[in-house]
GROMACS .gro file of C-alpha atoms in nm:
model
  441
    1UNK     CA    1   0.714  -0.034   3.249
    2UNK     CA    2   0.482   0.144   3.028
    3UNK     CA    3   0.425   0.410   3.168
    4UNK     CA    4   0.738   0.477   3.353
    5UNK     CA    5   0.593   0.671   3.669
    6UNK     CA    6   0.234   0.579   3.841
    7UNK     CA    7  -0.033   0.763   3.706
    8UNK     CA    8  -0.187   1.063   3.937
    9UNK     CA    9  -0.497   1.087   4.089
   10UNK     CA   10  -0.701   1.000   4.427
   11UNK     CA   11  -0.587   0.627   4.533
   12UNK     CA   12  -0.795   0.357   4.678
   13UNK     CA   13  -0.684   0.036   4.889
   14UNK     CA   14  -0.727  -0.152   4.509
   15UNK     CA   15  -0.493   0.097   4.338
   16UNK     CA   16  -0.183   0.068   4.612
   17UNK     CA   17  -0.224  -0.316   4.588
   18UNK     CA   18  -0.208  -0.288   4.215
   19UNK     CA   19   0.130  -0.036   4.230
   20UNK     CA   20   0.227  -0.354   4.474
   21UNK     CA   21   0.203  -0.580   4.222
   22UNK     CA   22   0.365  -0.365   3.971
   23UNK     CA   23   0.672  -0.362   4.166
   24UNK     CA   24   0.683  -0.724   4.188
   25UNK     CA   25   0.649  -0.748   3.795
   26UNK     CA   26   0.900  -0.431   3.756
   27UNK     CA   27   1.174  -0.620   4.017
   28UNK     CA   28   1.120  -0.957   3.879
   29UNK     CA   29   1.022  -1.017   3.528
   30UNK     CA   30   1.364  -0.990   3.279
   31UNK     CA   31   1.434  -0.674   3.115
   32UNK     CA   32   1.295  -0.829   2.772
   33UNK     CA   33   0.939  -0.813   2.932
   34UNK     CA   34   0.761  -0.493   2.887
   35UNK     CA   35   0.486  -0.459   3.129
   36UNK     CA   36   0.184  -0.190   3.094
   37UNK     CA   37  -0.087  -0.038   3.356
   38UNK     CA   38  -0.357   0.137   3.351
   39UNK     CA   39  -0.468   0.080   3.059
   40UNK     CA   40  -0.825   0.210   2.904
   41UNK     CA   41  -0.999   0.034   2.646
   42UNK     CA   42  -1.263   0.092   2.425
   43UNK     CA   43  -1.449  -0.154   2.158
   44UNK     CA   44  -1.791  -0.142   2.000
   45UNK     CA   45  -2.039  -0.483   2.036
   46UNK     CA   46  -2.372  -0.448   1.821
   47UNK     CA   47  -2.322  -0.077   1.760
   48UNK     CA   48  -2.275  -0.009   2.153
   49UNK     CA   49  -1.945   0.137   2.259
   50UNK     CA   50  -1.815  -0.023   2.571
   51UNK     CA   51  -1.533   0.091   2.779
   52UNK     CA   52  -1.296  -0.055   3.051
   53UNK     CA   53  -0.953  -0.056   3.247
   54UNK     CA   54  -0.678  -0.341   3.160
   55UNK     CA   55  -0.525  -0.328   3.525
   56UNK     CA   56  -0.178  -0.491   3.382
   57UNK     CA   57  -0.041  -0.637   3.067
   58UNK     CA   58   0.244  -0.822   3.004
   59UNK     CA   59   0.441  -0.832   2.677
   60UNK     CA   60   0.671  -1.138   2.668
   61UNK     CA   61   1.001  -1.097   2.415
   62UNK     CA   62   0.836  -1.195   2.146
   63UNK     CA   63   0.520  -1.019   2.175
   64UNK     CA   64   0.275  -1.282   2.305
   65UNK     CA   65   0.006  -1.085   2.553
   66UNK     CA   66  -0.064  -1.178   2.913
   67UNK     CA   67  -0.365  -0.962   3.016
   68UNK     CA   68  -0.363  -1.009   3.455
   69UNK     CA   69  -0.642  -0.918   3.644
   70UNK     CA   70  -0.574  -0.737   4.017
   71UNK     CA   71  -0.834  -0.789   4.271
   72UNK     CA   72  -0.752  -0.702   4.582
   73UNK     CA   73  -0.963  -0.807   4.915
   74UNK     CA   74  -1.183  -1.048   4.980
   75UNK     CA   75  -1.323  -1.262   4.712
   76UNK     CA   76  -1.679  -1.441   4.726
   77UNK     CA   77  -1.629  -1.806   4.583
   78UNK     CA   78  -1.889  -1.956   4.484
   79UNK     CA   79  -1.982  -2.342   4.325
   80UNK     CA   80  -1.971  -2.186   3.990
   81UNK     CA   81  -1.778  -1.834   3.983
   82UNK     CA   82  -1.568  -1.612   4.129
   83UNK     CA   83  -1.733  -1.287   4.273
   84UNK     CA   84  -1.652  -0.948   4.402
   85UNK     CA   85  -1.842  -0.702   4.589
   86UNK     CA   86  -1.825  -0.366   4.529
   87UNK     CA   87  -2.020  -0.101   4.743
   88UNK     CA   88  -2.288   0.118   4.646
   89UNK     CA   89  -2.480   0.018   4.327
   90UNK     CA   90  -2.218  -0.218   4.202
   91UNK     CA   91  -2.344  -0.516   4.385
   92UNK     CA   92  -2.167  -0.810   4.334
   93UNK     CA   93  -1.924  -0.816   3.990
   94UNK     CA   94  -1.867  -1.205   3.845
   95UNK     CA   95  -1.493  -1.119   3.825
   96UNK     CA   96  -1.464  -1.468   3.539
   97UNK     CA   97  -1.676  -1.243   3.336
   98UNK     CA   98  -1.521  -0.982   3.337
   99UNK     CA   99  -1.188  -1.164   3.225
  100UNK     CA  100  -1.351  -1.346   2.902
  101UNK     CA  101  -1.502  -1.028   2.786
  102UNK     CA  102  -1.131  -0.867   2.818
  103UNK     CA  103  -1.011  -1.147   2.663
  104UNK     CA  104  -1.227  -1.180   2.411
  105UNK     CA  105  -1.213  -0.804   2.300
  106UNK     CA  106  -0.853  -0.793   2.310
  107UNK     CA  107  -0.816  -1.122   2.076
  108UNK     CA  108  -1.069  -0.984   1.827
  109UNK     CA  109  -0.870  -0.635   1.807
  110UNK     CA  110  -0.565  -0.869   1.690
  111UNK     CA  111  -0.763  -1.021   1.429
  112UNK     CA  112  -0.846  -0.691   1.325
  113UNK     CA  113  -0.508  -0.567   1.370
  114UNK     CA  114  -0.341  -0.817   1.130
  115UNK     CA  115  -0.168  -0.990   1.419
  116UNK     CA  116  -0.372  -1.338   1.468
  117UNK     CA  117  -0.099  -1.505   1.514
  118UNK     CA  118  -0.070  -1.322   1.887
  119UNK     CA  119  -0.120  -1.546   2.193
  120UNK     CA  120  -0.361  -1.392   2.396
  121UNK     CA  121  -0.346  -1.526   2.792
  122UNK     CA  122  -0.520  -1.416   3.089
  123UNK     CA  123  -0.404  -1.427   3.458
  124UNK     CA  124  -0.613  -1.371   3.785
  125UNK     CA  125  -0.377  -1.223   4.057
  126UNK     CA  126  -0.607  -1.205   4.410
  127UNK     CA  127  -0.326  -1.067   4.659
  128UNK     CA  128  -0.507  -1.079   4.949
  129UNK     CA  129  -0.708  -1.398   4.940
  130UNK     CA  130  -0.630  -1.771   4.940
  131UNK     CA  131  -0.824  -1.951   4.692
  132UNK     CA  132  -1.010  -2.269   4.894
  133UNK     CA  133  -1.098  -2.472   4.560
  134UNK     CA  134  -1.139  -2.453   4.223
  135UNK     CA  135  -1.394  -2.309   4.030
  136UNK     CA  136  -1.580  -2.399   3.710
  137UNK     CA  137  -1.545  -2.058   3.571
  138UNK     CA  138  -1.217  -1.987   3.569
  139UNK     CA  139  -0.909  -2.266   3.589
  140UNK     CA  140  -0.720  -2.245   3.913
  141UNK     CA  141  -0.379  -2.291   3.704
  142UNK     CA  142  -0.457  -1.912   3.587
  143UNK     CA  143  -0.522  -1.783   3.943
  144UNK     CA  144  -0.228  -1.658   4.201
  145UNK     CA  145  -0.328  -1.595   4.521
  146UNK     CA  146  -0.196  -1.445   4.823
  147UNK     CA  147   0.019  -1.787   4.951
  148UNK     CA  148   0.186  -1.762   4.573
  149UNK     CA  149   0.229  -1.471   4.537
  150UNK     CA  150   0.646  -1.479   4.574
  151UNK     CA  151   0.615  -1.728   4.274
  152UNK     CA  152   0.397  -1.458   4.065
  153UNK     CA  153   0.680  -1.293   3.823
  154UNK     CA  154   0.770  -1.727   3.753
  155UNK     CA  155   0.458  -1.842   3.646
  156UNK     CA  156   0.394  -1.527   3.433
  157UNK     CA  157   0.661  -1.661   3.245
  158UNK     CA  158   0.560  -1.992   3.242
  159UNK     CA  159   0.212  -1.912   3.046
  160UNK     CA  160   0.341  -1.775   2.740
  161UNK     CA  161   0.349  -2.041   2.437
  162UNK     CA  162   0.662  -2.190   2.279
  163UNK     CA  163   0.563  -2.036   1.913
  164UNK     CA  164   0.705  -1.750   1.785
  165UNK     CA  165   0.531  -1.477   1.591
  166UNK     CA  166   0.707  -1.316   1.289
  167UNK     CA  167   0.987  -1.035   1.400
  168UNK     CA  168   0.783  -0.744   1.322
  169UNK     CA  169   0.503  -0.857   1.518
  170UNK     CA  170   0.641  -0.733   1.896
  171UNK     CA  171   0.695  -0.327   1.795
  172UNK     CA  172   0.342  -0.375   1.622
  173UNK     CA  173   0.206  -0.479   1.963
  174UNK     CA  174   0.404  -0.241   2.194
  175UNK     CA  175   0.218   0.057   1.957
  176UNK     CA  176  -0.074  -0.093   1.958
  177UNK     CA  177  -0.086  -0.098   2.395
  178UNK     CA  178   0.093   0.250   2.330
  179UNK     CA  179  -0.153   0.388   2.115
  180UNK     CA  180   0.089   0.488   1.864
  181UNK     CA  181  -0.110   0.538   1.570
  182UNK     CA  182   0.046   0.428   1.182
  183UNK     CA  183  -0.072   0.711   0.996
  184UNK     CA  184   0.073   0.891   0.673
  185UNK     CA  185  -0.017   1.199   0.467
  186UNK     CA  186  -0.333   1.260   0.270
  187UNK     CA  187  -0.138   1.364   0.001
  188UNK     CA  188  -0.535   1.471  -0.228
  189UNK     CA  189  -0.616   1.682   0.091
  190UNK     CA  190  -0.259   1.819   0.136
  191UNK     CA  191  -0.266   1.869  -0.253
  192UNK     CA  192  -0.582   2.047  -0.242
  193UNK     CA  193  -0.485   2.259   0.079
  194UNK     CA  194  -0.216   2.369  -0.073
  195UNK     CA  195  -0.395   2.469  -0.414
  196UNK     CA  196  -0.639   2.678  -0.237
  197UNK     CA  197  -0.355   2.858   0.002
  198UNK     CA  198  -0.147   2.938  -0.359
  199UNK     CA  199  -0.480   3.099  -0.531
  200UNK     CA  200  -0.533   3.257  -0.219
  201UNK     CA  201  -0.198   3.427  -0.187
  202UNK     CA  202  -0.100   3.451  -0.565
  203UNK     CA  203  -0.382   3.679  -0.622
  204UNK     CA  204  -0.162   4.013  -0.541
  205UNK     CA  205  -0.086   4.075  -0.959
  206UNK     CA  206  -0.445   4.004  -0.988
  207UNK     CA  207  -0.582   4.235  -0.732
  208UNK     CA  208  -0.378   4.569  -0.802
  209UNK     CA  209  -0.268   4.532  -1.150
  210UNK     CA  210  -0.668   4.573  -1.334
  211UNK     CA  211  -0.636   4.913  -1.093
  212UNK     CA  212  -0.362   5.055  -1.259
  213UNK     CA  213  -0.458   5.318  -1.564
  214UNK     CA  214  -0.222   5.428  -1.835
  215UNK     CA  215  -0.251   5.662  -2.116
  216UNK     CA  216  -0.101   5.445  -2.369
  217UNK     CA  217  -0.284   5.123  -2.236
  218UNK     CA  218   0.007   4.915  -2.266
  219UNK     CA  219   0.111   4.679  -1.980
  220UNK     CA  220   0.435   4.429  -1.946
  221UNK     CA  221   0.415   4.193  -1.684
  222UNK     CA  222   0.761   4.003  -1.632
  223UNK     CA  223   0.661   3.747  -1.396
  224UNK     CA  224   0.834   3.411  -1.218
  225UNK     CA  225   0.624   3.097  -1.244
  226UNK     CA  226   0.381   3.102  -0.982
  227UNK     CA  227   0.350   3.428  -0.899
  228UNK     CA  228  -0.005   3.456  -1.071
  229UNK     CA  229   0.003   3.528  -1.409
  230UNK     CA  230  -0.280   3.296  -1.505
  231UNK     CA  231  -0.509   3.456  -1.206
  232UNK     CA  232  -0.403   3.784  -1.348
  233UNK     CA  233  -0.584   3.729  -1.717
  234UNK     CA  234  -0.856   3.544  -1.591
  235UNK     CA  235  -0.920   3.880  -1.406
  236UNK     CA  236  -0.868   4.069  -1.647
  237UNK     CA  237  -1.095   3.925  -1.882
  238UNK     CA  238  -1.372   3.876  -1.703
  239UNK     CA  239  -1.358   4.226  -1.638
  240UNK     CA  240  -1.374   4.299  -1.978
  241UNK     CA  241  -1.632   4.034  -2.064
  242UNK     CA  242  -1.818   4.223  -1.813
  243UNK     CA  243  -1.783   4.548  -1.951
  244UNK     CA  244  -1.883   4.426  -2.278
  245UNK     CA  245  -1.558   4.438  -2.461
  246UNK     CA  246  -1.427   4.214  -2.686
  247UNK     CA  247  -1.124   4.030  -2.560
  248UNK     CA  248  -0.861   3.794  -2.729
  249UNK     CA  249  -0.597   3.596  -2.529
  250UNK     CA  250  -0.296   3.448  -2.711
  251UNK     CA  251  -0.068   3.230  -2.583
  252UNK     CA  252   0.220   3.008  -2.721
  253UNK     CA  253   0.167   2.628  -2.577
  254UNK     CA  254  -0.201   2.469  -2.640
  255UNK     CA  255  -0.185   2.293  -2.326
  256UNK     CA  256  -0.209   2.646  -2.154
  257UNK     CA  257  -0.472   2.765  -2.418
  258UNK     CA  258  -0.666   2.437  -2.348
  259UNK     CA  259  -0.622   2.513  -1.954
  260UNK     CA  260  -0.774   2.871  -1.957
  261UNK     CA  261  -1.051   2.755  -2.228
  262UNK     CA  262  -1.175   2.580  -1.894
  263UNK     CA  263  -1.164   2.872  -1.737
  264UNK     CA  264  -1.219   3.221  -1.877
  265UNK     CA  265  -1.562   3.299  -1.974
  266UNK     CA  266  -1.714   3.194  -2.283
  267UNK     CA  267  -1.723   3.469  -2.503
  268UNK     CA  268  -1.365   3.510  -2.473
  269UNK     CA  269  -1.152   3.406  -2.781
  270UNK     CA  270  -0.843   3.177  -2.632
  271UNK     CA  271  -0.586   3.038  -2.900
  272UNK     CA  272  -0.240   3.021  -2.938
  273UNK     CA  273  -0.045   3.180  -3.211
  274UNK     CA  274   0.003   2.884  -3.466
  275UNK     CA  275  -0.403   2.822  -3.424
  276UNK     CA  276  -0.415   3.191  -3.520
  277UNK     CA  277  -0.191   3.137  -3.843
  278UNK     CA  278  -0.384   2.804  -3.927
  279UNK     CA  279  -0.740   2.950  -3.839
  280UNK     CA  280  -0.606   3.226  -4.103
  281UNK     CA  281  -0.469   2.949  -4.384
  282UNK     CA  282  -0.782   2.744  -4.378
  283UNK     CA  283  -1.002   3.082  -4.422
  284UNK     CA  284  -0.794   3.146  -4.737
  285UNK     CA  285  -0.848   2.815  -4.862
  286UNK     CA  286  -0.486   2.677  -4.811
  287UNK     CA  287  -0.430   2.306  -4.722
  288UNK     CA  288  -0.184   2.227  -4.512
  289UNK     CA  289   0.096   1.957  -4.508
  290UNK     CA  290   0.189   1.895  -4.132
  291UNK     CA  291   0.463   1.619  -4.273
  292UNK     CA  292   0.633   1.953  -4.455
  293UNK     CA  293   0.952   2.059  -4.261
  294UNK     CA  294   0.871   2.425  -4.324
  295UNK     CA  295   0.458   2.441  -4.299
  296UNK     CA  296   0.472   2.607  -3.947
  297UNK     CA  297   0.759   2.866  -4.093
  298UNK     CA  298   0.484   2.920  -4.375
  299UNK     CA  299   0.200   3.004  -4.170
  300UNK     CA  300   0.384   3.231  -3.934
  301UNK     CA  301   0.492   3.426  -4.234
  302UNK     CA  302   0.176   3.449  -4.394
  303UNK     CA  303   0.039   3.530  -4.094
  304UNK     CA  304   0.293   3.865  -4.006
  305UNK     CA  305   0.240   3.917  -4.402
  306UNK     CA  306  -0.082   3.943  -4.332
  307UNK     CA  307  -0.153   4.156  -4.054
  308UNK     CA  308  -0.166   4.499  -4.160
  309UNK     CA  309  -0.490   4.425  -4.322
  310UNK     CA  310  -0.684   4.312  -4.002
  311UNK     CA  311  -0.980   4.450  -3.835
  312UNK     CA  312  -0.887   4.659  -3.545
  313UNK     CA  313  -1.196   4.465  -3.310
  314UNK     CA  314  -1.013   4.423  -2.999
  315UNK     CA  315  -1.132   4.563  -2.690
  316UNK     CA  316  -0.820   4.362  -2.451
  317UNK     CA  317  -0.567   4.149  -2.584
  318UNK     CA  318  -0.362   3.947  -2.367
  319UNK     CA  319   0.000   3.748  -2.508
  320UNK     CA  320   0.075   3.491  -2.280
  321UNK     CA  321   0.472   3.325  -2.253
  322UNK     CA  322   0.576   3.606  -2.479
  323UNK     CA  323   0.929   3.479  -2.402
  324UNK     CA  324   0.869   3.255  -2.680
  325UNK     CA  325   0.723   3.451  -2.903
  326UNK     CA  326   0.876   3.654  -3.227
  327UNK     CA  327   0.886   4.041  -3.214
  328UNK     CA  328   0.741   4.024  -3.562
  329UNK     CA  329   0.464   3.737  -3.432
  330UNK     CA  330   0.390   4.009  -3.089
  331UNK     CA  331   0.309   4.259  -3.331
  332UNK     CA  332   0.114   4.078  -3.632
  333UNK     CA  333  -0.128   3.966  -3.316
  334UNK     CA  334  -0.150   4.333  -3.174
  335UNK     CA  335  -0.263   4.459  -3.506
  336UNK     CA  336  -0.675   4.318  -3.431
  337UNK     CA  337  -0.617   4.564  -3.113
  338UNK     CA  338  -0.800   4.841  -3.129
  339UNK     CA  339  -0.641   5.199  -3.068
  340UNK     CA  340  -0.835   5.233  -2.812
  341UNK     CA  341  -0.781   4.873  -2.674
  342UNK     CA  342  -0.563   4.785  -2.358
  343UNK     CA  343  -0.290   4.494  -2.442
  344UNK     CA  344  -0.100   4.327  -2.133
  345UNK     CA  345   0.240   4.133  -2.258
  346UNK     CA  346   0.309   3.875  -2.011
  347UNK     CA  347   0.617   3.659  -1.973
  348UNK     CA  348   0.908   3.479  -1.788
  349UNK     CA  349   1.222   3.481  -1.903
  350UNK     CA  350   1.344   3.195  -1.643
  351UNK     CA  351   1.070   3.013  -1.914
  352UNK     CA  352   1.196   3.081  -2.219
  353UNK     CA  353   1.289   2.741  -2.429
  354UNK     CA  354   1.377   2.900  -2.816
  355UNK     CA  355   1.653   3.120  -2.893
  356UNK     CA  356   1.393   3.423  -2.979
  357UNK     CA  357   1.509   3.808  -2.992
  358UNK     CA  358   1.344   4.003  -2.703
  359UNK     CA  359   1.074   4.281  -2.780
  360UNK     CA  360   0.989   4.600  -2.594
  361UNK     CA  361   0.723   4.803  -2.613
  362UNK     CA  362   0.750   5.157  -2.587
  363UNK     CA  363   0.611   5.368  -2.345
  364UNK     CA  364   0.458   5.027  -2.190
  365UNK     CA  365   0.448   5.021  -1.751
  366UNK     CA  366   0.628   4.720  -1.668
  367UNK     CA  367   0.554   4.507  -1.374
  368UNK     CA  368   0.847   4.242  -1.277
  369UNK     CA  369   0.702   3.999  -1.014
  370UNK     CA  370   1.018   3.742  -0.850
  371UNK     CA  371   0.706   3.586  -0.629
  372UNK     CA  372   0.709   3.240  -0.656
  373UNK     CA  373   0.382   3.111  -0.430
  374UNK     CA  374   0.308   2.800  -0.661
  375UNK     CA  375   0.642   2.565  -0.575
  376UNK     CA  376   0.730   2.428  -0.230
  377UNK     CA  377   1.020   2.636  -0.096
  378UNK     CA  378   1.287   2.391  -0.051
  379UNK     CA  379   1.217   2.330  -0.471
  380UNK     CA  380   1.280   2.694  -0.525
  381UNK     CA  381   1.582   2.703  -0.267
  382UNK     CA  382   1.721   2.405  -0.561
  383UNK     CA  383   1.630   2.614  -0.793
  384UNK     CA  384   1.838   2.923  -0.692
  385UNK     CA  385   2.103   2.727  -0.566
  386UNK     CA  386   2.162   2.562  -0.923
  387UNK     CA  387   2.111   2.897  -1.055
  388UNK     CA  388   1.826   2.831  -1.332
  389UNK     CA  389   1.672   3.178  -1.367
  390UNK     CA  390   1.838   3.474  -1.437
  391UNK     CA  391   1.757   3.631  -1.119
  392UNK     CA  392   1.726   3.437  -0.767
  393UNK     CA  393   1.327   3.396  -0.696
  394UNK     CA  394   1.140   3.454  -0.327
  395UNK     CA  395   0.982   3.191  -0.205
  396UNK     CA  396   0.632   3.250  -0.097
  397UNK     CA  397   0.422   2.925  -0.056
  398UNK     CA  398   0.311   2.822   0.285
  399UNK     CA  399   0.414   2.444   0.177
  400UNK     CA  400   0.780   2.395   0.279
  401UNK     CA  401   0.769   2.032   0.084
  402UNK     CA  402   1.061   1.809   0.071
  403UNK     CA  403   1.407   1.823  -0.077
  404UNK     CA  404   1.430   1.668  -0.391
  405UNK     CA  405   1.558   1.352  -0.454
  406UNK     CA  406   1.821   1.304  -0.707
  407UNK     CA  407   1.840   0.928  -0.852
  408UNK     CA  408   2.172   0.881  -1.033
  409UNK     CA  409   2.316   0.584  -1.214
  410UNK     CA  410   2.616   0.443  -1.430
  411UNK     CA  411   2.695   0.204  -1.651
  412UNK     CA  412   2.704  -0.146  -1.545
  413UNK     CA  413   2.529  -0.045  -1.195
  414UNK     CA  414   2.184   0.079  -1.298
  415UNK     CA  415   1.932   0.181  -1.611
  416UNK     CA  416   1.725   0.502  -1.642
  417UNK     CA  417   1.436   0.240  -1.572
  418UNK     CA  418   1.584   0.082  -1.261
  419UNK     CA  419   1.659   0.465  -1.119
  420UNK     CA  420   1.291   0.534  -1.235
  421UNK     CA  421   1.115   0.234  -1.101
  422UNK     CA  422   1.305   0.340  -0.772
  423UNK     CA  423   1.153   0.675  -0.785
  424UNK     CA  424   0.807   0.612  -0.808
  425UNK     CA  425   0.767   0.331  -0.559
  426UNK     CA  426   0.882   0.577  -0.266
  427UNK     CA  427   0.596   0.836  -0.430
  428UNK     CA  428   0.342   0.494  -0.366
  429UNK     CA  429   0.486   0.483  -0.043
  430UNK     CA  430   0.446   0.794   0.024
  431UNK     CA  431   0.045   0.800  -0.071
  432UNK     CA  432   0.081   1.010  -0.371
  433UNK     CA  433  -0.149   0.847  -0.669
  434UNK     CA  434  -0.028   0.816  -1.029
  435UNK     CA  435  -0.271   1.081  -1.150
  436UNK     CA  436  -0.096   1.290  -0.896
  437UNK     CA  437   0.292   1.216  -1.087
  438UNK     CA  438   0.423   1.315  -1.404
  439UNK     CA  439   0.723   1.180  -1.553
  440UNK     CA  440   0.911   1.398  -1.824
  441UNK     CA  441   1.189   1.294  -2.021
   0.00000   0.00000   0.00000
């Protein structure tokens, strides 16, 4: 009995006689029946919304519907229909009518539902009135009356059909008459939530670090992924592009230079190192052979060989991922600062992917940020627990996300594809999209 315990409220002589015939259905249907009450509906007919009240409904085992109909008192019959009179404005109600449209609604919302194959039956129970002859409107087979009433909970069960609707199709209608709704994450909203909560709270470097003066103008920023590096130099240099001053920022991977190209103002200069040395080559009239094992170790020396003879222009400089950079590279690029000029190192060692010597500036104020606010926090509690930074970082994003799955295989059992394939069908499932996946092997 759905729901368990009669609903509250002010009771009139029509509601006890429909809790009467609940008990009937409650004492003698099987327990493989489910049986709900009270149930409001809504549907919309040529843009009008229409509601109602399904008195009972009957769910056999295999989830064919038996909508039944509870009027209680006297009943006006009529040569052609079955009436009811209400008082005040009601009037007289055409109680067949009332069943088709029911019906009717309730067989299109199956259609609509994706369950068509759904018997949809109706049943007229009048417990206080004995039906003196049939009716064009409504077949007396369909109608218990008061005299049959002992005989009500049999031929319930003798209107359901003899087909049987795929085994899914029951727990889709029980939700349906629960309301139970099928829903699963927006995954572009919950993505873009969760962007706009990380620039939000990632903005501490680039709030209070601009603020901080130093005679020597130097600034080291060892920060965690995610703590707001990138937020940091776009402040930074749109403060100086602001003030006028000429501003460089230098970073190691072009997909980052590319990234803050979209970003930063116009009039800043974004490149990574190797652009720097090629920029410098082709000026000098040097062709390069990319398909040479040792052009890049060419330009890079040329480049540091190079450097004492630049033009101090620099207003700010900015290295980016200096964990990958040279020593001899950091300072070849800090000789176009001027003397004047501020220069902010930033970097993460938990980043670093060469074998290169560290560097240290002297008489620099260093800034070490462990913040993480970018990555979910049960991917930084993996993180930590496998140990892959040097120090443990703190979790700060509002997004808790999920643990991560780990997809294993072995000879014999499964391929890297198989594991893969595996992978990104529960992402489908899960409403990501595949511009929302990357795969990296």
């Amino acid at each position: 009995i759905h729901p368990s315990t009669p609903l509250s409220g002010p009771l009139n002589a029509g509601d006890y006689r429909e809790r009467d015939v609940l008990r009937l259905l409650a004492s003698g249907l099987p327990d493989s029946f489910d049986v709900f009450h009270n149930l409001p509906w809504s549907s919309i007919h040529q843009g009008t919304q229409h509601f109602g009240e399904l008195d009972l409904v009957v769910i056999s085992p295999v989830g064919h519907i038996l909508l039944i109909e509870v009027k209680a008192g006297a009943i006006n019959e009529g040569a052609s229909s079955l009436t009811k009179t209400y008082g005040g404005i009601g009037g007289d109600k055409d109680i067949s009518h009332q069943v088709r449209r029911q019906h009717s609604t309730l067989m299109q919302r199956m259609r609509d539902g994706d369950m068509p194959q759904v018997s949809v039956g109706t049943l007229l129970v009048l417990p206080d009135h004995a039906v003196q002859s049939a009716v064009l409107a409504y077949p007396r087979e369909r109608i218990v009356d008061a005299p049959e009433m002992d005989t009500l909970c049999q031929q319930i069960m003798g209107t359901f059909p003899s087909s049987i609707p795929s085994v899914e199709v029951r727990s889709q209608v029980i939700d349906f008459f629960s309301n139970r709704f099928h829903v699963v994450t927006d995954v572009s909203t919950n993505i873009t939530q969760v962007q706009q909560l990380t620039t939000s709270l990632a903005s501490g470097l680039a709030t209070w670090v601009p603020k901080i003066a130093h005679t020597g103008n130097l600034f080291v920023i060892q920060a965690t992924a995610g703590s707001g590096k990138t937020q940091l130099a776009l402040k930074l240099l749109q403060d100086a592009v602001k003030a006028k001053q000429r501003c460089c920022y230098v970073c190691y991977n072009r997909p980052l230079a590319d990234h803050l190209t979209k970003l930063a103002p116009a009039a800043v200069e974004v490149t990574t190192f190797h652009q720097l040395c090629r920029d410098l080559a082709e000026r000098n009239g040097k062709k390069l052979d990319f398909s040479a094992p040792d052009v890049f170790a060419k330009m890079e020396s040329d480049y540091v060989d190079a450097s004492e003879g630049f033009n101090k222009s620099i207003d700010l400089l900015i290295i980016d991922e200096s964990q990958d950079f040279e020593p001899t590279w950091a300072q070849a690029v800090l000789e176009r600062l001027k003397d004047t000029g501020r220069l902010y190192v930033m970097g993460d060692t938990g980043q670093q992917l060469y074998e290169r010597e560290t560097f240290d500036l002297t008489d620099a104020v260093h800034f070490t940020c462990l913040d993480n606010f970018r990555s979910p926090t049960k991917i930084v509690q993996i993180i930590n627990r496998l140990g892959l930074t040097p120090e443990p970082i703190e979790a700060r994003s509002v997004h808790i996300g999920a643990a991560p799955h780990f997809y294993t295989w072995a000879p014999n059992q499964l391929n890297s594809r198989t594991a893969l394939d595996q992978c990104l069908m529960k992402l489908w499932v899960d409403g990501y999209k595949p511009e929302q996946v990357a795969v990296i092997s």
